Amino acid sequence: MRALATWTVLMLVRTLMAVSVCSALLAGAGSVRAQDATPTPPPTEPEQPEPAEEPDTEAQDPLELRVNRAVDWGCEFLLSKQNPDGSWHVEDAHPIGRTSLALLALLHGGVSQSDPRIQKGIDYLIKALRAWNVTRPTGVPEPRRSVYETGITLQLLYTLGPSPRFVNEMKPLAEFLARTFRPGESLWGYPDGAADLSNSQYALLGLRCAAMRDVKPDHAREVWLGALKGVMRCRTPLGGFSYRPGELPRGSMTVAGLAMIKLCEDELKGFGKATKDLANAREAAAAAQKWFVDRFSVTRNPEGNTWTNHGFYYYLYGIERYAVFYDLKQIGTHAWYRDGAEFLIRDQNENGSWGVYQNIEDTAFSILFLRKAALTMPNERDRGTTSTDRPAAKPKKIEPAADVPYVRTWLVCGSFAGDKTKDDMLTIDPIGEAKARPLAKRKAGKSRWMAYTSSEDLVDLWKATSELCNATVKDWMCCYAAVYVTSDREQDAHLWLRTDDGVHVLLDGQLVFDGHHHQAIDLDTPLKLTRGTSCLMLKVENLDYDINLKARLTDPDGLPLEGVTIGLEPGK
């Protein structure tokens, strides 16, 4: 397993502070307001030997109050991660970008700009930007910077207000974005990679913020028109937008593409050259909205006809940006804000962070969603909630019951070498997954299925395949593990899974979960079991180091499944 610490990979999965689309929309935007209220006290316990369980009074509080509690707790987590020099970063990795993101979330979370901790962060940022933007002699390279980092910093500078102290720092950043636009691809990208829609979204958000402070690079309209053409290159036949041209549509990229179209519309008003392109973009937006309504979820990121956990909090905040830009109270029949807020309140970690990694990025995205930060300036509300006002503990998430065993016996095959240039080893299909029916010693591509029983709950797939399947490729590859699940009824189930690295979950050859990642991560994937036997197959990828899995099957409440057996042959 390899943990990628770079900002660029982390931020592919995340989304940022949005910007104004037009003054009319701005007038209609709002943010969650604090309310002077206290949690409902718990009821008096009845006088009986076994008193009834007390109701969850926190869940009965108004949504706005619970949102404010969660935001306050999240802000405290971010403040606890501030470095002594005022920055937010780890091992000097992109300090300007992470500091900008943390400050953005804290300001929208209700922390006053005059707070000494915020001032310390701003002082650090301005000093770092001036060192970043200093004119260098001919032949001296610029410091390495990313589109993501530049875009979010522009968003923060806009949020800090119209003071020359902040506006004067915007011009070099806007010029950098104009200079790094790639006319041939009509998008922005990583310095060493192909252009993509995610980098480009950050670029446009940053340029829009600069424009709202009357800061525009040379040939700005040509850049915006080129970017609109780039968005259209990422349109897919299914209707949604993809990360790069030719890939599957993804929820996070679809809301990004829709937001970018709105930004382009605002910047290209009255620009005759853009008339036809804007008309085509509006048609594309209508098709993308239809695709997204059909696939909408606040718990998973849609991808093609399945789901992924890739960039989940990035995706969730992208929903908020899209909905506010298009002035949507609902997305289809879904109350997007209520559903997303309820999920984030339940999903928050006990230390106030969000996400498996409990990092700055996922926590900041969650705060920005909850505060409806798109199209709004920060609202300095009273953050009077103290630790004594909160419940003693967050409501516990559903976990598998202790008596649910791990699956230790699997059919395994592999390893199968992948394409190092694509990073994602899950994109290969060396065994014909849709029609695969695993059985011991049956051929599987260039390997064979073999029965393997692990001596512990963690199944070491390299040990299994190297010993039984003569696997020789350990890095940049994938392996498979499969079992048959026989149920005496149709029922809902949950697969509790930990894999290192990413995983595809297939049920009877159909992809039900796509989780490409480069770390060990815990997943909870819902499954629908039919009456009879189903083949549950996992494809686990590995870039380097370890490749393993831990898996348990339960009912939706984490309890043992009734009427279910798991074996290596159909019906057994």
PDB file of N, CA and C in Angstrom, residues 319-386:
ATOM      1  N   ILE A 319     -22.308  19.024  -5.113  1.00  0.00           N
ATOM      2  CA  ILE A 319     -23.775  19.053  -5.194  1.00  0.00           C
ATOM      3  C   ILE A 319     -24.289  20.405  -4.733  1.00  0.00           C
ATOM      4  N   GLU A 320     -23.750  20.880  -3.613  1.00  0.00           N
ATOM      5  CA  GLU A 320     -24.208  22.157  -3.068  1.00  0.00           C
ATOM      6  C   GLU A 320     -23.944  23.290  -4.049  1.00  0.00           C
ATOM      7  N   ARG A 321     -22.764  23.303  -4.645  1.00  0.00           N
ATOM      8  CA  ARG A 321     -22.420  24.359  -5.592  1.00  0.00           C
ATOM      9  C   ARG A 321     -23.366  24.343  -6.796  1.00  0.00           C
ATOM     10  N   TYR A 322     -23.566  23.143  -7.353  1.00  0.00           N
ATOM     11  CA  TYR A 322     -24.459  23.008  -8.508  1.00  0.00           C
ATOM     12  C   TYR A 322     -25.871  23.468  -8.161  1.00  0.00           C
ATOM     13  N   ALA A 323     -26.394  23.018  -7.030  1.00  0.00           N
ATOM     14  CA  ALA A 323     -27.767  23.351  -6.668  1.00  0.00           C
ATOM     15  C   ALA A 323     -27.950  24.848  -6.459  1.00  0.00           C
ATOM     16  N   VAL A 324     -26.976  25.502  -5.848  1.00  0.00           N
ATOM     17  CA  VAL A 324     -27.085  26.941  -5.624  1.00  0.00           C
ATOM     18  C   VAL A 324     -26.921  27.709  -6.937  1.00  0.00           C
ATOM     19  N   PHE A 325     -25.986  27.290  -7.771  1.00  0.00           N
ATOM     20  CA  PHE A 325     -25.801  27.977  -9.051  1.00  0.00           C
ATOM     21  C   PHE A 325     -27.070  27.922  -9.906  1.00  0.00           C
ATOM     22  N   TYR A 326     -27.791  26.795  -9.839  1.00  0.00           N
ATOM     23  CA  TYR A 326     -28.996  26.630 -10.649  1.00  0.00           C
ATOM     24  C   TYR A 326     -30.273  26.936  -9.855  1.00  0.00           C
ATOM     25  N   ASP A 327     -30.101  27.461  -8.645  1.00  0.00           N
ATOM     26  CA  ASP A 327     -31.216  27.889  -7.813  1.00  0.00           C
ATOM     27  C   ASP A 327     -32.218  26.752  -7.595  1.00  0.00           C
ATOM     28  N   LEU A 328     -31.714  25.593  -7.187  1.00  0.00           N
ATOM     29  CA  LEU A 328     -32.542  24.401  -7.008  1.00  0.00           C
ATOM     30  C   LEU A 328     -32.833  24.153  -5.530  1.00  0.00           C
ATOM     31  N   LYS A 329     -34.090  24.094  -5.183  1.00  0.00           N
ATOM     32  CA  LYS A 329     -34.466  23.674  -3.831  1.00  0.00           C
ATOM     33  C   LYS A 329     -34.421  22.160  -3.718  1.00  0.00           C
ATOM     34  N   GLN A 330     -34.718  21.490  -4.834  1.00  0.00           N
ATOM     35  CA  GLN A 330     -34.661  20.035  -4.884  1.00  0.00           C
ATOM     36  C   GLN A 330     -33.915  19.616  -6.148  1.00  0.00           C
ATOM     37  N   ILE A 331     -33.319  18.447  -6.104  1.00  0.00           N
ATOM     38  CA  ILE A 331     -32.735  17.833  -7.285  1.00  0.00           C
ATOM     39  C   ILE A 331     -33.629  16.651  -7.619  1.00  0.00           C
ATOM     40  N   GLY A 332     -34.437  16.807  -8.649  1.00  0.00           N
ATOM     41  CA  GLY A 332     -35.488  15.828  -8.893  1.00  0.00           C
ATOM     42  C   GLY A 332     -36.478  15.889  -7.741  1.00  0.00           C
ATOM     43  N   THR A 333     -36.684  14.766  -7.088  1.00  0.00           N
ATOM     44  CA  THR A 333     -37.581  14.719  -5.926  1.00  0.00           C
ATOM     45  C   THR A 333     -36.816  14.777  -4.616  1.00  0.00           C
ATOM     46  N   HIS A 334     -35.500  15.003  -4.687  1.00  0.00           N
ATOM     47  CA  HIS A 334     -34.652  14.925  -3.498  1.00  0.00           C
ATOM     48  C   HIS A 334     -34.419  16.298  -2.870  1.00  0.00           C
ATOM     49  N   ALA A 335     -34.636  16.399  -1.586  1.00  0.00           N
ATOM     50  CA  ALA A 335     -34.296  17.602  -0.831  1.00  0.00           C
ATOM     51  C   ALA A 335     -32.793  17.540  -0.551  1.00  0.00           C
ATOM     52  N   TRP A 336     -31.995  18.034  -1.493  1.00  0.00           N
ATOM     53  CA  TRP A 336     -30.556  17.781  -1.496  1.00  0.00           C
ATOM     54  C   TRP A 336     -29.865  18.282  -0.230  1.00  0.00           C
ATOM     55  N   TYR A 337     -30.253  19.495   0.245  1.00  0.00           N
ATOM     56  CA  TYR A 337     -29.553  20.024   1.421  1.00  0.00           C
ATOM     57  C   TYR A 337     -29.926  19.254   2.685  1.00  0.00           C
ATOM     58  N   ARG A 338     -31.199  19.028   2.877  1.00  0.00           N
ATOM     59  CA  ARG A 338     -31.621  18.294   4.076  1.00  0.00           C
ATOM     60  C   ARG A 338     -30.988  16.913   4.111  1.00  0.00           C
ATOM     61  N   ASP A 339     -31.046  16.207   2.981  1.00  0.00           N
ATOM     62  CA  ASP A 339     -30.503  14.847   2.954  1.00  0.00           C
ATOM     63  C   ASP A 339     -28.990  14.852   3.176  1.00  0.00           C
ATOM     64  N   GLY A 340     -28.297  15.793   2.520  1.00  0.00           N
ATOM     65  CA  GLY A 340     -26.850  15.862   2.688  1.00  0.00           C
ATOM     66  C   GLY A 340     -26.449  16.273   4.087  1.00  0.00           C
ATOM     67  N   ALA A 341     -27.168  17.230   4.663  1.00  0.00           N
ATOM     68  CA  ALA A 341     -26.847  17.676   6.019  1.00  0.00           C
ATOM     69  C   ALA A 341     -27.094  16.574   7.040  1.00  0.00           C
ATOM     70  N   GLU A 342     -28.211  15.871   6.899  1.00  0.00           N
ATOM     71  CA  GLU A 342     -28.487  14.775   7.824  1.00  0.00           C
ATOM     72  C   GLU A 342     -27.396  13.706   7.734  1.00  0.00           C
ATOM     73  N   PHE A 343     -26.953  13.424   6.505  1.00  0.00           N
ATOM     74  CA  PHE A 343     -25.889  12.434   6.351  1.00  0.00           C
ATOM     75  C   PHE A 343     -24.601  12.910   7.022  1.00  0.00           C
ATOM     76  N   LEU A 344     -24.202  14.165   6.785  1.00  0.00           N
ATOM     77  CA  LEU A 344     -22.953  14.661   7.357  1.00  0.00           C
ATOM     78  C   LEU A 344     -23.004  14.719   8.878  1.00  0.00           C
ATOM     79  N   ILE A 345     -24.147  15.046   9.438  1.00  0.00           N
ATOM     80  CA  ILE A 345     -24.276  15.067  10.898  1.00  0.00           C
ATOM     81  C   ILE A 345     -24.054  13.670  11.459  1.00  0.00           C
ATOM     82  N   ARG A 346     -24.633  12.664  10.806  1.00  0.00           N
ATOM     83  CA  ARG A 346     -24.434  11.279  11.255  1.00  0.00           C
ATOM     84  C   ARG A 346     -23.007  10.802  11.005  1.00  0.00           C
ATOM     85  N   ASP A 347     -22.393  11.305   9.934  1.00  0.00           N
ATOM     86  CA  ASP A 347     -21.108  10.798   9.469  1.00  0.00           C
ATOM     87  C   ASP A 347     -19.919  11.415  10.193  1.00  0.00           C
ATOM     88  N   GLN A 348     -20.141  12.484  10.953  1.00  0.00           N
ATOM     89  CA  GLN A 348     -19.023  13.192  11.579  1.00  0.00           C
ATOM     90  C   GLN A 348     -18.310  12.310  12.592  1.00  0.00           C
ATOM     91  N   ASN A 349     -16.976  12.363  12.576  1.00  0.00           N
ATOM     92  CA  ASN A 349     -16.178  11.600  13.533  1.00  0.00           C
ATOM     93  C   ASN A 349     -16.243  12.229  14.916  1.00  0.00           C
ATOM     94  N   GLU A 350     -15.889  11.463  15.918  1.00  0.00           N
ATOM     95  CA  GLU A 350     -16.012  11.933  17.293  1.00  0.00           C
ATOM     96  C   GLU A 350     -15.085  13.103  17.606  1.00  0.00           C
ATOM     97  N   ASN A 351     -14.011  13.275  16.840  1.00  0.00           N
ATOM     98  CA  ASN A 351     -13.104  14.400  17.081  1.00  0.00           C
ATOM     99  C   ASN A 351     -13.490  15.646  16.284  1.00  0.00           C
ATOM    100  N   GLY A 352     -14.643  15.603  15.613  1.00  0.00           N
ATOM    101  CA  GLY A 352     -15.125  16.754  14.855  1.00  0.00           C
ATOM    102  C   GLY A 352     -14.770  16.733  13.390  1.00  0.00           C
ATOM    103  N   SER A 353     -13.908  15.816  12.968  1.00  0.00           N
ATOM    104  CA  SER A 353     -13.510  15.733  11.557  1.00  0.00           C
ATOM    105  C   SER A 353     -14.521  14.933  10.763  1.00  0.00           C
ATOM    106  N   TRP A 354     -14.291  14.880   9.467  1.00  0.00           N
ATOM    107  CA  TRP A 354     -15.057  13.998   8.581  1.00  0.00           C
ATOM    108  C   TRP A 354     -14.090  13.147   7.767  1.00  0.00           C
ATOM    109  N   GLY A 355     -14.579  11.972   7.369  1.00  0.00           N
ATOM    110  CA  GLY A 355     -13.826  11.136   6.465  1.00  0.00           C
ATOM    111  C   GLY A 355     -12.952  10.110   7.151  1.00  0.00           C
ATOM    112  N   VAL A 356     -12.613   9.068   6.403  1.00  0.00           N
ATOM    113  CA  VAL A 356     -11.762   8.001   6.918  1.00  0.00           C
ATOM    114  C   VAL A 356     -10.405   8.539   7.339  1.00  0.00           C
ATOM    115  N   TYR A 357      -9.877   9.501   6.570  1.00  0.00           N
ATOM    116  CA  TYR A 357      -8.540  10.010   6.840  1.00  0.00           C
ATOM    117  C   TYR A 357      -8.518  11.099   7.910  1.00  0.00           C
ATOM    118  N   GLN A 358      -9.699  11.620   8.290  1.00  0.00           N
ATOM    119  CA  GLN A 358      -9.814  12.651   9.316  1.00  0.00           C
ATOM    120  C   GLN A 358      -8.855  13.805   9.020  1.00  0.00           C
ATOM    121  N   ASN A 359      -8.913  14.303   7.793  1.00  0.00           N
ATOM    122  CA  ASN A 359      -7.939  15.308   7.379  1.00  0.00           C
ATOM    123  C   ASN A 359      -8.581  16.674   7.189  1.00  0.00           C
ATOM    124  N   ILE A 360      -7.744  17.643   6.832  1.00  0.00           N
ATOM    125  CA  ILE A 360      -8.193  19.019   6.644  1.00  0.00           C
ATOM    126  C   ILE A 360      -9.176  19.115   5.487  1.00  0.00           C
ATOM    127  N   GLU A 361      -8.865  18.443   4.390  1.00  0.00           N
ATOM    128  CA  GLU A 361      -9.658  18.605   3.175  1.00  0.00           C
ATOM    129  C   GLU A 361     -11.096  18.142   3.355  1.00  0.00           C
ATOM    130  N   ASP A 362     -11.294  16.878   3.777  1.00  0.00           N
ATOM    131  CA  ASP A 362     -12.652  16.347   3.895  1.00  0.00           C
ATOM    132  C   ASP A 362     -13.460  17.126   4.927  1.00  0.00           C
ATOM    133  N   THR A 363     -12.800  17.562   6.002  1.00  0.00           N
ATOM    134  CA  THR A 363     -13.501  18.342   7.027  1.00  0.00           C
ATOM    135  C   THR A 363     -13.903  19.707   6.484  1.00  0.00           C
ATOM    136  N   ALA A 364     -13.011  20.341   5.742  1.00  0.00           N
ATOM    137  CA  ALA A 364     -13.335  21.650   5.163  1.00  0.00           C
ATOM    138  C   ALA A 364     -14.488  21.545   4.168  1.00  0.00           C
ATOM    139  N   PHE A 365     -14.475  20.530   3.304  1.00  0.00           N
ATOM    140  CA  PHE A 365     -15.556  20.374   2.328  1.00  0.00           C
ATOM    141  C   PHE A 365     -16.897  20.187   3.023  1.00  0.00           C
ATOM    142  N   SER A 366     -16.904  19.431   4.115  1.00  0.00           N
ATOM    143  CA  SER A 366     -18.145  19.177   4.833  1.00  0.00           C
ATOM    144  C   SER A 366     -18.688  20.457   5.453  1.00  0.00           C
ATOM    145  N   ILE A 367     -17.808  21.255   6.052  1.00  0.00           N
ATOM    146  CA  ILE A 367     -18.239  22.524   6.632  1.00  0.00           C
ATOM    147  C   ILE A 367     -18.810  23.443   5.544  1.00  0.00           C
ATOM    148  N   LEU A 368     -18.135  23.505   4.411  1.00  0.00           N
ATOM    149  CA  LEU A 368     -18.590  24.383   3.335  1.00  0.00           C
ATOM    150  C   LEU A 368     -19.953  23.950   2.798  1.00  0.00           C
ATOM    151  N   PHE A 369     -20.195  22.642   2.725  1.00  0.00           N
ATOM    152  CA  PHE A 369     -21.521  22.166   2.339  1.00  0.00           C
ATOM    153  C   PHE A 369     -22.557  22.600   3.372  1.00  0.00           C
ATOM    154  N   LEU A 370     -22.290  22.331   4.636  1.00  0.00           N
ATOM    155  CA  LEU A 370     -23.264  22.605   5.686  1.00  0.00           C
ATOM    156  C   LEU A 370     -23.593  24.087   5.793  1.00  0.00           C
ATOM    157  N   ARG A 371     -22.616  24.940   5.501  1.00  0.00           N
ATOM    158  CA  ARG A 371     -22.855  26.381   5.599  1.00  0.00           C
ATOM    159  C   ARG A 371     -23.375  26.989   4.296  1.00  0.00           C
ATOM    160  N   LYS A 372     -23.662  26.131   3.299  1.00  0.00           N
ATOM    161  CA  LYS A 372     -24.132  26.637   2.003  1.00  0.00           C
ATOM    162  C   LYS A 372     -23.233  27.768   1.519  1.00  0.00           C
ATOM    163  N   ALA A 373     -21.945  27.466   1.432  1.00  0.00           N
ATOM    164  CA  ALA A 373     -20.958  28.510   1.183  1.00  0.00           C
ATOM    165  C   ALA A 373     -20.972  29.038  -0.236  1.00  0.00           C
ATOM    166  N   ALA A 374     -21.530  28.299  -1.182  1.00  0.00           N
ATOM    167  CA  ALA A 374     -21.551  28.778  -2.560  1.00  0.00           C
ATOM    168  C   ALA A 374     -22.357  30.060  -2.669  1.00  0.00           C
ATOM    169  N   LEU A 375     -21.799  31.044  -3.333  1.00  0.00           N
ATOM    170  CA  LEU A 375     -22.463  32.323  -3.611  1.00  0.00           C
ATOM    171  C   LEU A 375     -22.706  33.172  -2.370  1.00  0.00           C
ATOM    172  N   THR A 376     -22.066  32.885  -1.280  1.00  0.00           N
ATOM    173  CA  THR A 376     -22.280  33.696  -0.087  1.00  0.00           C
ATOM    174  C   THR A 376     -20.949  34.178   0.453  1.00  0.00           C
ATOM    175  N   MET A 377     -20.992  35.311   1.103  1.00  0.00           N
ATOM    176  CA  MET A 377     -19.848  35.752   1.897  1.00  0.00           C
ATOM    177  C   MET A 377     -20.028  35.177   3.297  1.00  0.00           C
ATOM    178  N   PRO A 378     -18.945  35.033   4.038  1.00  0.00           N
ATOM    179  CA  PRO A 378     -19.070  34.418   5.364  1.00  0.00           C
ATOM    180  C   PRO A 378     -20.024  35.174   6.264  1.00  0.00           C
ATOM    181  N   ASN A 379     -20.703  34.416   7.097  1.00  0.00           N
ATOM    182  CA  ASN A 379     -21.630  34.975   8.071  1.00  0.00           C
ATOM    183  C   ASN A 379     -21.034  34.765   9.453  1.00  0.00           C
ATOM    184  N   GLU A 380     -20.618  35.852  10.090  1.00  0.00           N
ATOM    185  CA  GLU A 380     -19.983  35.735  11.411  1.00  0.00           C
ATOM    186  C   GLU A 380     -21.067  35.594  12.476  1.00  0.00           C
ATOM    187  N   ARG A 381     -21.494  34.378  12.699  1.00  0.00           N
ATOM    188  CA  ARG A 381     -22.528  34.136  13.694  1.00  0.00           C
ATOM    189  C   ARG A 381     -21.874  33.892  15.050  1.00  0.00           C
ATOM    190  N   ASP A 382     -22.693  33.847  16.059  1.00  0.00           N
ATOM    191  CA  ASP A 382     -22.218  33.602  17.416  1.00  0.00           C
ATOM    192  C   ASP A 382     -21.878  32.124  17.568  1.00  0.00           C
ATOM    193  N   ARG A 383     -20.597  31.833  17.733  1.00  0.00           N
ATOM    194  CA  ARG A 383     -20.181  30.447  17.935  1.00  0.00           C
ATOM    195  C   ARG A 383     -20.086  30.190  19.429  1.00  0.00           C
ATOM    196  N   GLY A 384     -21.192  30.381  20.132  1.00  0.00           N
ATOM    197  CA  GLY A 384     -21.161  30.272  21.581  1.00  0.00           C
ATOM    198  C   GLY A 384     -21.242  28.864  22.112  1.00  0.00           C
ATOM    199  N   THR A 385     -21.436  27.880  21.230  1.00  0.00           N
ATOM    200  CA  THR A 385     -21.545  26.510  21.690  1.00  0.00           C
ATOM    201  C   THR A 385     -20.234  26.061  22.315  1.00  0.00           C
ATOM    202  N   THR A 386     -20.282  25.551  23.506  1.00  0.00           N
ATOM    203  CA  THR A 386     -19.082  25.036  24.164  1.00  0.00           C
ATOM    204  C   THR A 386     -19.184  23.533  24.274  1.00  0.00           C
TER     205      THR A 386
END
